[in-house]
Amino acid sequence: MSSYLDLLRFPNEILVQILANLEGKSLLACRTTCRRLDSVVSGSVLLQYKIELMACGMVDGGQALSVAEKLRRLRLYDAAWRNLEWTDHAALPHLADSEPLLMAVADSLVFQLSPFQHDSWTALQRVSSKLRGVQAQHTNFPECIGYDSMLDPSQDLMAYYEASMNPPLNMRCYLQALSTRRVHPLRSMRDPFAGMDERIPIEICGDRILEAVRTQTQIQTDGFGSTSCWDHVVWNWKTGRAELTLADSASKYSRFLDRTRVLTFVDHPKCIQVYTFGAACMSVHTFLLPMRAHRCLIKPSLAHGCPQSSADTGYFHNDPAERLLSLDIHWADGMPEDSPMHVFMDIPLETFRSYISAHPTAGHAAVTVPWQEWGQRTRVAQGYGLWNTELFTHGMRRLDLRPSEGGGGAQLLEVLDYHPGRVGRALARQRRGDAGAETVVEHSDALMGRFTDGVQTSLPCLVKRVPLPEEFARELSDPELLSARLCEDGVIFMEMDPAREGVEKAWAYTF
Amino acid sequence: MPTIVSVDDSTVPGEGSSRLLLLVSSDNKHIVVEEDIMSRSRFISKQVEGFEATSQRHAILLPFSSFVLNKVIEYCSHYRGYYLLEDDPDAAPPGRSPVREWDQEFLDVDRNMLLRIIKAAHYLEIKSLVGSCARAIADMIRGKTTEEMREILGVENDFTPEEEHSPSSKCTG
């Protein structure tokens, strides 16, 4: 009974089933334990797929494909990003025809609407992808269906907000199936915030919708002017229940951390708060941010108070692929002249989550996380502050438009890939002297890191510079007239027309 | 003379209940269990089909101890009458076995016991139990270093020093 059971005598089938529960990193460690497990891992398509998913920084999309087919497509996808040769492009005509407001980009879907009375329309465009077998698709609706909207292609869900004119700005949320444009079959009949003055959709996460609602307008005591109160709310679109209300929250920006947690960025004092709700009672965790990001100071505790500086603003977003939390802090006062205006701070979501689960403090308690302990990969990177980070970060890849050597406007598209797995793999490939080691590993000044101990270092990343597509090859006097947005497997370019203050051209380049 | 052990005293075999099976463990314990409880096991189901075909019933000999067998029977009794997708021979196997809280508690046993249960579950073809055990074993080694994994899994490093530096070289790229 006490004899030590030899796992290696088990049939491969059981071993694969055990190992299939592990993620890529543990599988790699497992493979180095002994020959038998090495051969089990290399012999299993499923385990190979898991390892390569990790190395490519991807997550499984859950399509109904065989694992072998998924692995094949994953390798093609990875190669396509490494080579960055645009294989397909599609014009997005509506953007060029009118003066639309670009409302949402989700995965490879672009949702636009033009709310102008004389020319009101809504368009939904699916950008094609050879690798994933997605066909380009354009759907136009002659009428404008709302003021604001959110898309979740994974749930075939489109949420849009429409106001009735009587009484003014009485807003309702409508839920439709993206594919059929009919009322979504799973939606609840109830919209708990129907009738609120103004509602701003923020994010859909599973059954839950996060939005900001304006609850009341207070006339100021002197009788002049008024202030609005905004509540951040979470409600369940399948049950119609309101689940979380952050009444009159000072939080400026909110995002889902996962299905039961909301992250909010509080302006005063500068901290991130995480609200956990759902079945268990609600709890709040507060994380302090470096007050002067360029010096990376962290206040010892909330109780000591944080200097208030209203000039500082910030916001954050989650990487669409759910790997990263990026904070973008701006500050204005007390800044040395040569400092950048913006600081980006990237925290791996896993690191962040582990802090929340490791500190089960009671409601409203503050958790102070020493900067160094936020994880090896946590860093502060100086940015150029040109764009909204949400627009150019996707899956730990960043886009920059760079001036050409000879000066002038933006001429080169620079893709910085700072996913640690992909960088590591490229380094290994380079060391082996592989013929296919085409990627340059550089220390780009675009991703400069400064750490608490004062060490300033640049971060290793893969840099790929590609000429802009022909359609944009002519010199642009003002680089800000061109914007690019990363989508799932390509880039969407938009060129602005300064005369009309609208988009002149829009093209998507995909693999 | 083997001892006969009744598994669950509260179950009175008789009216309305299914027929009884006699299972014999490797330590020669005879365990009487209702056929219905063990129907989750493909192995037992096939045996029972054999009985019906030949209209002869006999004891089923199993290559593991009564200690392990009782644990498996406890599992099957708990899920008696429950539909678990993984155990449905006609359903497509789910990509990932679901986490069941009761299973986690049930499998909170030492490493050797866990390995014995998974081996027995594999022999008896109870896919849901194999899946839950596999998850529990994976939990023990997740996030561990190579050296820690060797200790937990009880394996020896049999790589040559050269291999050890690049055991993964053939698969990356």
XYZ file of C-alpha atoms in Angstrom:
684
model
C 0.000 0.000 0.000
C 2.832 2.351 0.800
C 4.778 1.593 -2.395
C 5.447 4.668 -4.491
C 3.341 4.432 -7.605
C 5.235 4.972 -10.809
C 3.404 7.463 -12.940
C 5.484 6.512 -15.960
C 3.892 3.093 -16.079
C 0.573 4.680 -16.868
C -0.652 4.507 -20.440
C -0.013 7.577 -22.617
C -3.715 8.213 -22.792
C -3.940 8.970 -19.052
C -0.755 11.030 -19.075
C -2.083 13.180 -21.918
C -5.332 13.657 -20.076
C -3.468 14.791 -16.955
C -1.174 17.132 -18.858
C -4.048 18.577 -20.887
C -5.090 20.424 -17.729
C -1.833 22.343 -17.652
C -1.081 25.574 -19.435
C 1.832 26.036 -21.822
C 4.418 27.129 -19.294
C 3.940 24.146 -17.000
C 3.939 21.842 -20.009
C 7.346 23.148 -21.032
C 8.681 22.483 -17.533
C 7.080 19.066 -17.570
C 8.797 18.167 -20.803
C 12.183 18.728 -19.260
C 11.586 16.281 -16.408
C 12.301 13.053 -18.287
C 12.323 11.384 -21.693
C 8.995 9.687 -21.277
C 7.067 12.878 -20.529
C 8.999 14.699 -23.244
C 7.819 12.148 -25.774
C 4.266 12.235 -24.434
C 4.137 15.992 -24.852
C 5.737 16.055 -28.303
C 3.565 13.189 -29.420
C 0.300 14.857 -28.577
C -1.175 17.389 -30.987
C -3.322 18.812 -28.204
C -0.349 19.481 -25.922
C 1.691 20.920 -28.783
C -1.200 23.221 -29.579
C -1.285 24.413 -25.965
C 2.430 25.146 -25.932
C 2.318 27.008 -29.223
C -0.721 28.991 -28.134
C 1.280 30.223 -25.190
C 4.333 30.970 -27.308
C 2.220 32.948 -29.771
C 0.440 34.754 -26.951
C -2.958 33.566 -28.100
C -5.926 32.008 -26.397
C -8.126 29.316 -27.842
C -11.160 30.741 -29.542
C -13.275 27.646 -29.009
C -14.190 27.099 -32.641
C -15.484 23.706 -33.614
C -12.348 22.638 -35.443
C -10.060 19.697 -34.922
C -7.027 20.395 -32.777
C -4.736 19.591 -35.704
C -6.498 22.186 -37.846
C -6.292 24.743 -35.050
C -2.567 24.095 -34.718
C -2.093 24.500 -38.470
C -3.955 27.814 -38.495
C -2.104 29.028 -35.413
C 1.231 28.444 -37.143
C 0.065 30.285 -40.246
C -1.201 33.149 -38.121
C 2.058 33.445 -36.236
C 4.040 33.354 -39.468
C 1.781 36.020 -40.959
C 2.486 38.433 -38.104
C 6.174 37.694 -38.293
C 6.387 38.337 -42.003
C 3.853 41.155 -42.072
C 3.152 40.909 -45.731
C -0.321 42.183 -46.268
C -2.084 39.604 -48.330
C -5.490 41.128 -48.629
C -6.963 44.546 -48.385
C -10.445 45.883 -48.431
C -11.745 49.380 -48.706
C -14.267 50.407 -46.099
C -16.425 52.550 -48.354
C -18.820 54.084 -45.912
C -16.107 55.667 -43.902
C -14.896 57.440 -46.991
C -18.264 58.462 -48.356
C -19.580 60.462 -45.511
C -18.770 61.988 -42.186
C -19.551 59.084 -39.972
C -18.846 58.591 -36.373
C -16.887 55.447 -35.893
C -18.673 53.793 -33.051
C -17.082 50.476 -32.324
C -14.480 48.016 -33.461
C -14.733 44.515 -32.036
C -12.611 41.670 -33.311
C -12.930 42.182 -37.029
C -16.226 44.041 -36.945
C -16.476 47.743 -37.622
C -19.660 49.447 -36.636
C -20.364 52.938 -37.894
C -23.254 55.248 -37.834
C -24.068 58.636 -39.140
C -26.629 60.348 -36.942
C -27.126 63.399 -39.133
C -30.694 64.054 -39.975
C -30.219 64.533 -43.693
C -28.028 61.499 -44.034
C -28.642 59.005 -41.305
C -27.463 55.450 -41.673
C -25.824 52.602 -39.849
C -23.297 50.192 -41.273
C -21.788 47.024 -39.964
C -18.719 45.699 -41.745
C -16.871 42.516 -41.196
C -13.258 42.655 -42.271
C -12.231 39.507 -44.080
C -9.635 37.094 -42.803
C -8.150 34.382 -44.954
C -6.571 32.663 -42.001
C -9.760 32.273 -40.063
C -11.902 31.740 -43.106
C -13.955 34.890 -42.512
C -15.558 36.520 -45.526
C -15.882 40.262 -45.841
C -19.419 41.329 -45.230
C -21.147 44.670 -45.413
C -24.543 45.347 -43.982
C -26.106 48.756 -44.385
C -29.191 50.002 -42.701
C -30.821 53.077 -44.131
C -31.775 54.461 -40.744
C -29.612 55.393 -37.821
C -30.415 52.961 -35.055
C -29.005 54.644 -32.023
C -26.607 56.976 -30.367
C -24.142 54.595 -28.941
C -23.437 50.917 -29.185
C -21.370 47.932 -28.122
C -20.612 44.721 -29.951
C -19.800 41.283 -28.704
C -19.350 38.980 -31.696
C -18.598 36.011 -29.447
C -22.170 36.162 -28.148
C -23.685 37.344 -31.420
C -24.756 40.422 -29.492
C -25.170 44.044 -30.370
C -26.343 46.518 -27.774
C -27.358 49.981 -28.831
C -28.856 52.897 -27.041
C -31.658 54.954 -28.386
C -33.315 57.998 -26.947
C -36.927 58.866 -27.252
C -37.603 62.524 -27.794
C -40.453 62.773 -25.352
C -39.332 63.378 -22.653
C -35.972 64.397 -24.049
C -33.127 61.935 -23.712
C -35.017 59.083 -22.205
C -32.597 56.325 -23.089
C -33.237 52.646 -23.552
C -30.856 49.809 -24.322
C -31.823 47.503 -27.183
C -30.242 44.111 -27.657
C -30.080 42.471 -31.050
C -28.474 39.398 -32.484
C -25.686 40.519 -34.801
C -26.353 37.773 -37.314
C -30.087 38.193 -37.761
C -30.601 41.771 -36.609
C -33.614 40.534 -34.678
C -34.184 40.995 -30.986
C -31.651 38.837 -29.169
C -33.435 35.674 -28.025
C -31.722 35.590 -24.636
C -32.349 39.157 -23.613
C -34.520 39.956 -20.660
C -37.600 42.087 -21.211
C -36.479 44.441 -18.491
C -34.015 47.269 -18.903
C -33.387 48.393 -15.306
C -32.044 51.780 -16.319
C -34.578 52.622 -18.975
C -35.546 56.220 -18.804
C -32.273 57.547 -17.476
C -31.237 60.839 -18.949
C -28.061 59.730 -20.464
C -26.241 56.420 -20.636
C -22.784 55.638 -21.879
C -22.056 52.005 -22.721
C -18.653 50.815 -21.604
C -18.282 47.086 -21.978
C -20.094 43.782 -22.326
C -18.651 40.850 -20.430
C -20.647 37.639 -20.667
C -24.090 38.207 -19.190
C -23.183 41.593 -17.821
C -23.167 45.073 -19.198
C -21.146 47.898 -17.698
C -22.276 51.399 -18.390
C -22.312 54.867 -16.933
C -25.666 56.484 -16.286
C -26.375 60.083 -15.443
C -28.658 60.019 -12.462
C -29.353 63.599 -11.578
C -28.373 67.102 -12.257
C -27.826 69.315 -9.278
C -28.288 73.013 -9.558
C -25.390 74.629 -7.819
C -26.028 76.624 -4.693
C -25.348 79.948 -6.315
C -28.059 79.200 -8.840
C -25.649 79.286 -11.765
C -24.589 76.153 -13.557
C -25.230 72.577 -12.654
C -23.249 69.443 -12.005
C -24.103 65.973 -13.176
C -23.839 62.823 -11.164
C -22.684 59.731 -12.964
C -23.151 56.263 -11.570
C -21.248 53.312 -12.881
C -23.648 50.397 -13.048
C -23.494 46.741 -13.928
C -26.619 44.900 -14.979
C -27.389 41.474 -16.296
C -28.932 41.561 -19.739
C -30.295 38.036 -19.475
C -32.137 38.567 -16.178
C -32.701 42.300 -16.305
C -31.290 42.738 -12.788
C -29.115 45.613 -11.716
C -26.149 44.088 -9.900
C -23.733 46.830 -8.958
C -24.133 50.541 -8.571
C -21.212 52.777 -7.823
C -23.263 55.774 -6.901
C -21.802 59.130 -7.784
C -18.452 57.439 -8.044
C -15.419 59.517 -8.516
C -14.274 56.777 -10.825
C -13.507 58.120 -14.211
C -12.970 54.942 -16.109
C -14.273 51.469 -15.541
C -13.612 48.123 -17.080
C -14.458 44.557 -16.362
C -11.569 42.625 -14.894
C -13.539 39.442 -15.369
C -17.163 38.429 -15.146
C -17.650 39.373 -11.521
C -15.114 42.121 -11.035
C -15.080 45.681 -12.126
C -11.971 47.795 -12.157
C -12.363 51.483 -11.703
C -9.825 54.206 -11.953
C -10.436 56.777 -9.278
C -9.166 60.244 -9.812
C -8.949 61.326 -6.183
C -6.977 59.826 -4.651
C -5.166 58.215 -7.485
C -5.814 54.547 -7.178
C -7.432 51.597 -8.833
C -10.359 49.977 -7.132
C -11.640 46.523 -7.799
C -15.236 45.739 -6.954
C -16.097 42.089 -6.639
C -19.791 41.333 -6.795
C -22.068 38.497 -7.765
C -23.048 35.573 -5.592
C -20.728 36.487 -2.721
C -21.118 39.750 -0.903
C -19.458 42.678 -2.497
C -15.924 43.607 -1.584
C -13.618 46.375 -2.616
C -9.876 46.329 -3.012
C -7.911 49.465 -3.470
C -4.552 49.550 -5.175
C -2.450 52.633 -5.054
C -0.756 53.871 -8.145
C 2.542 55.645 -8.328
C 1.691 59.246 -7.746
C 4.453 60.629 -9.830
C 4.756 58.066 -12.433
C 8.036 59.362 -13.726
C 9.538 58.818 -10.305
C 7.525 55.711 -9.587
C 6.662 56.596 -6.051
C 4.084 54.659 -4.194
C 2.420 56.054 -1.154
C 2.778 53.724 1.801
C -0.904 53.644 2.571
C -4.159 55.234 1.671
C -4.563 56.291 5.271
C -1.726 58.754 4.864
C -3.665 60.480 2.189
C -2.592 61.135 -1.310
C -1.690 64.538 -2.586
C -4.472 65.680 -4.778
C -3.628 66.964 -8.100
C -6.528 67.583 -10.354
C -4.286 68.120 -13.324
C -3.507 64.439 -13.439
C -5.799 62.355 -15.489
C -5.584 58.789 -16.491
C -7.440 55.919 -17.869
C -6.915 52.271 -18.463
C -8.035 49.515 -20.707
C -7.827 45.785 -20.909
C -6.073 44.158 -23.746
C -8.822 42.659 -25.894
C -7.067 39.339 -25.599
C -7.304 39.671 -21.812
C -3.649 39.487 -21.025
C -2.797 42.954 -20.009
C -4.010 45.909 -18.086
C -2.642 49.117 -19.464
C -2.776 52.338 -17.555
C -2.182 55.619 -19.190
C -1.418 58.405 -16.760
C -1.013 61.984 -17.797
C 0.237 64.623 -15.510
C 0.749 68.274 -15.799
C 2.281 69.790 -12.702
C 5.732 69.394 -11.233
C 6.991 67.684 -14.300
C 10.502 68.104 -15.561
C 10.474 69.624 -18.987
C 12.052 66.745 -20.793
C 9.536 64.248 -19.445
C 6.874 62.817 -21.617
C 3.287 63.770 -21.109
C 2.035 60.248 -20.858
C 3.135 57.181 -19.029
C 1.898 53.752 -19.859
C 1.954 51.130 -17.226
C 1.338 47.575 -18.283
C 0.423 44.970 -15.699
C -0.189 41.373 -16.688
C -3.769 40.623 -15.725
C -2.724 37.385 -14.075
C -0.455 39.256 -11.699
C -3.214 41.624 -10.851
C -5.760 38.887 -10.304
C -3.447 36.978 -8.004
C -3.173 40.049 -5.780
C -6.887 40.297 -5.444
C -7.296 36.673 -4.509
C -4.324 36.814 -2.140
C -5.719 39.736 -0.194
C -9.228 38.824 0.859
C -9.603 41.998 2.826
C -12.975 43.158 4.045
C -14.930 45.722 2.149
C -13.337 49.077 1.508
C -9.981 48.049 2.904
C -6.957 49.369 1.137
C -4.364 47.047 -0.247
C -1.011 48.577 -0.832
C 1.044 46.692 -3.308
C 4.735 47.428 -3.333
C 5.738 48.388 -6.829
C 8.367 45.688 -7.080
C 5.839 43.052 -6.205
C 3.525 43.776 -9.059
C 5.511 41.270 -11.025
C 8.630 41.125 -13.084
C 6.844 42.225 -16.180
C 5.191 45.198 -14.627
C 6.761 48.351 -15.824
C 6.312 51.912 -16.650
C 6.903 52.745 -20.219
C 7.137 56.218 -21.583
C 4.914 56.801 -24.494
C 4.722 59.467 -27.104
C 1.195 60.248 -26.136
C -0.073 60.482 -29.656
C -2.989 58.149 -29.431
C -5.448 56.465 -27.338
C -3.773 53.213 -26.297
C -6.893 51.279 -26.998
C -6.498 52.079 -30.617
C -3.134 50.633 -31.183
C -2.576 47.904 -28.635
C -3.880 44.479 -29.342
C -2.556 41.290 -27.893
C 0.688 42.942 -26.704
C 1.408 44.376 -30.094
C 1.672 48.067 -30.590
C 1.500 50.220 -33.650
C 3.481 53.345 -34.253
C 3.613 55.441 -37.331
C 7.153 56.624 -37.854
C 8.573 59.356 -40.007
C 10.657 58.188 -42.898
C 14.407 58.663 -42.892
C 14.237 61.716 -45.082
C 11.793 63.542 -42.815
C 8.298 64.488 -43.817
C 5.155 62.799 -42.676
C 4.525 59.363 -41.347
C 5.855 56.871 -43.788
C 6.558 53.705 -41.926
C 4.357 51.489 -39.920
C 6.210 50.124 -36.930
C 4.834 47.100 -35.158
C 6.314 46.570 -31.724
C 5.675 43.176 -30.323
C 6.485 42.924 -26.635
C 4.833 39.664 -25.730
C 7.457 37.922 -23.558
C 6.771 34.516 -25.098
C 7.133 35.697 -28.658
C 10.213 37.754 -27.845
C 11.785 34.780 -26.091
C 11.081 32.494 -28.982
C 12.530 34.918 -31.504
C 15.675 35.222 -29.360
C 16.013 31.447 -29.225
C 15.576 31.267 -32.975
C 18.239 33.900 -33.454
C 20.653 32.075 -31.156
C 20.193 28.872 -33.084
C 20.945 30.800 -36.257
C 17.775 29.692 -37.944
C 17.472 30.709 -41.539
C 13.953 31.876 -40.833
C 15.038 34.145 -37.989
C 13.881 37.252 -39.774
C 12.758 39.240 -36.794
C 14.968 41.838 -35.237
C 15.098 41.965 -31.494
C 15.803 45.494 -30.503
C 15.631 47.702 -27.543
C 13.261 50.249 -28.802
C 13.160 53.676 -27.267
C 9.427 53.565 -27.761
C 9.109 51.142 -24.917
C 11.388 52.666 -22.352
C 11.033 51.302 -18.898
C 11.786 52.963 -15.609
C 11.633 50.966 -12.465
C 11.372 51.820 -8.815
C 15.042 51.366 -8.105
C 15.789 54.135 -10.542
C 17.127 51.820 -13.192
C 16.123 52.940 -16.598
C 15.998 50.273 -19.173
C 14.492 49.705 -22.529
C 12.338 46.675 -23.034
C 13.163 43.958 -25.482
C 10.655 43.725 -28.246
C 10.302 42.582 -31.779
C 10.333 45.457 -34.172
C 9.021 45.152 -37.647
C 8.977 48.145 -39.932
C 6.867 47.938 -43.001
C 6.233 50.579 -45.593
C 2.767 52.003 -45.528
C 0.417 50.536 -48.067
C 0.452 52.236 -51.455
C -2.814 53.992 -50.851
C -1.130 55.973 -48.124
C 2.262 56.263 -49.679
C 2.011 59.907 -50.564
C 3.578 62.226 -48.117
C 1.398 63.331 -45.332
C 2.352 66.674 -43.975
C 0.678 65.951 -40.699
C 1.164 62.449 -39.302
C -1.832 62.920 -37.066
C -4.031 62.783 -40.114
C -3.391 59.108 -40.367
C -4.529 56.724 -37.737
C -4.262 53.007 -37.563
C -6.016 50.532 -35.404
C -5.021 46.960 -34.786
C -7.740 44.446 -35.263
C -7.592 40.748 -34.697
C -5.558 39.844 -37.746
C -4.654 43.012 -39.459
C -4.651 46.760 -39.363
C -7.367 49.260 -40.183
C -6.057 52.552 -41.531
C -7.932 55.789 -41.610
C -6.837 58.951 -43.272
C -8.517 62.107 -42.147
C -9.517 64.926 -44.385
C -8.754 68.131 -42.468
C -11.060 70.206 -44.656
C -14.136 68.178 -43.886
C -13.023 66.966 -40.477
C -14.070 63.552 -41.635
C -12.440 60.411 -42.775
C -11.157 60.536 -46.309
C -10.086 56.957 -46.779
C -10.307 53.813 -44.777
C -8.680 50.530 -45.617
C -8.266 47.288 -43.817
C -5.260 45.076 -44.327
C -5.647 41.566 -43.108
C -3.963 38.210 -43.479
C -12.851 -17.835 2.888
C -13.340 -14.360 1.508
C -15.273 -11.862 3.581
C -18.386 -10.350 2.098
C -18.778 -6.673 2.677
C -21.976 -4.794 2.048
C -21.183 -1.391 0.667
C -24.015 0.750 1.810
C -26.134 -0.379 4.698
C -28.805 2.173 4.077
C -29.599 0.698 0.689
C -31.926 -2.196 1.092
C -31.776 -4.384 -1.967
C -35.180 -5.657 -2.958
C -38.246 -4.050 -4.348
C -37.718 -1.389 -6.944
C -33.939 -1.483 -6.738
C -31.672 -2.875 -9.398
C -29.975 -6.234 -9.345
C -26.847 -6.876 -7.361
C -23.305 -7.368 -8.570
C -20.495 -9.145 -6.825
C -17.152 -7.413 -7.222
C -13.951 -9.042 -6.018
C -10.969 -6.838 -5.289
C -7.302 -7.776 -5.613
C -7.093 -8.288 -1.825
C -9.915 -10.826 -2.189
C -12.667 -8.781 -0.565
C -16.120 -9.491 -1.922
C -18.210 -6.390 -2.338
C -21.888 -6.459 -3.179
C -23.152 -3.422 -5.027
C -26.257 -2.536 -6.970
C -25.873 -2.838 -10.721
C -27.517 0.539 -11.124
C -24.766 2.319 -9.190
C -21.985 0.837 -11.289
C -23.686 1.490 -14.636
C -21.510 4.590 -14.947
C -18.589 2.245 -15.610
C -18.408 1.175 -19.254
C -16.357 -1.839 -18.205
C -19.027 -3.085 -15.776
C -21.819 -2.303 -18.253
C -20.111 -4.470 -20.858
C -19.753 -7.279 -18.320
C -23.436 -7.039 -17.465
C -24.338 -7.179 -21.149
C -22.276 -10.339 -21.299
C -24.281 -11.771 -18.395
C -27.559 -11.064 -20.145
C -26.324 -12.704 -23.339
C -25.244 -15.897 -21.595
C -27.819 -15.627 -18.774
C -25.044 -16.463 -16.358
C -23.938 -14.088 -13.648
C -20.649 -14.363 -11.899
C -18.359 -12.288 -9.757
C -16.313 -9.614 -11.481
C -12.632 -9.739 -10.549
C -10.904 -6.387 -10.395
C -7.147 -5.756 -10.257
C -7.156 -3.225 -7.437
C -7.656 -3.238 -3.667
C -10.957 -2.938 -1.834
C -9.741 0.362 -0.400
C -9.608 1.875 -3.870
C -12.713 0.044 -5.053
C -14.760 1.409 -2.162
C -13.630 4.893 -3.047
C -14.775 4.402 -6.639
C -18.093 2.990 -5.443
C -18.509 6.032 -3.208
C -18.041 8.213 -6.276
C -20.527 6.223 -8.331
C -23.084 6.226 -5.508
C -22.827 9.991 -5.211
C -23.585 10.467 -8.889
C -26.167 7.699 -9.047
C -28.857 8.718 -11.453
C -26.988 11.886 -12.486
C -26.219 12.531 -16.121
C -22.587 13.469 -16.655
C -21.755 14.365 -20.225
C -18.306 12.728 -20.158
C -19.826 9.349 -19.264
C -22.321 9.372 -22.100
C -20.872 6.992 -24.701
C -23.017 8.581 -27.418
C -22.180 12.215 -26.706
C -19.206 13.974 -28.242
C -16.482 14.238 -25.608
C -16.339 17.728 -24.120
C -13.132 19.628 -24.790
C -12.560 20.163 -21.118
C -13.955 18.315 -18.149
C -15.993 20.639 -15.944
C -14.950 21.473 -12.392
C -17.233 19.792 -9.844
C -16.867 20.976 -6.297
C -17.827 17.665 -4.745
C -15.150 15.906 -6.797
C -12.482 18.294 -5.575
C -13.304 17.468 -1.977
C -13.653 13.775 -2.760
C -10.216 13.733 -4.369
C -8.503 15.599 -1.570
C -6.343 12.540 -0.875
C -2.620 11.872 -1.017
C -0.727 11.497 -4.258
C -0.539 7.711 -4.236
C -4.235 7.317 -3.568
C -5.007 9.742 -6.379
C -2.903 7.736 -8.806
C -4.603 4.538 -7.678
C -8.035 6.008 -8.201
C -7.228 7.283 -11.688
C -5.823 3.883 -12.588
C -8.952 2.141 -11.326
C -11.222 4.660 -13.034
C -9.330 4.122 -16.276
C -9.689 0.351 -15.926
C -13.405 0.652 -15.160
C -13.809 3.199 -17.960
C -15.406 5.936 -15.877
C -14.435 8.956 -17.931
C -15.785 11.609 -15.582
C -13.705 10.269 -12.700
C -10.586 9.961 -14.863
C -11.119 13.593 -15.880
C -11.496 14.824 -12.315
C -8.439 12.865 -11.135
C -6.404 14.168 -14.058
C -7.323 17.697 -13.066
C -6.370 17.038 -9.440
C -2.988 15.587 -10.431
C -2.364 18.511 -12.773
C -3.146 20.890 -9.896
C -0.299 19.348 -7.909
C 2.317 20.158 -10.539
C 0.974 23.375 -12.027
C 3.423 26.222 -11.808
C 6.165 24.054 -10.322
C 9.753 23.986 -11.497
C 11.152 20.990 -13.353
C 12.912 19.779 -10.230
C 9.773 20.040 -8.080
C 7.788 18.243 -10.744
C 10.239 15.350 -10.774
C 9.775 14.954 -7.061
C 5.986 15.068 -7.159
C 5.699 12.789 -10.153
C 8.405 10.473 -8.931
C 10.402 10.471 -12.152
C 14.155 10.393 -12.707
C 16.032 12.783 -14.927
C 17.191 10.485 -17.746
C 18.376 13.126 -20.193
C 22.005 13.318 -21.200
C 23.579 16.647 -20.219
C 23.495 17.835 -23.859
C 19.862 16.955 -24.247
C 19.002 18.671 -21.038
C 19.974 22.005 -22.458
C 17.616 21.742 -25.382
C 14.979 19.101 -24.835
C 12.422 21.283 -26.486
C 14.416 22.192 -29.579
C 12.619 19.828 -31.871
C 9.239 21.318 -31.287
C 9.589 25.056 -31.268
C 9.567 27.032 -34.381
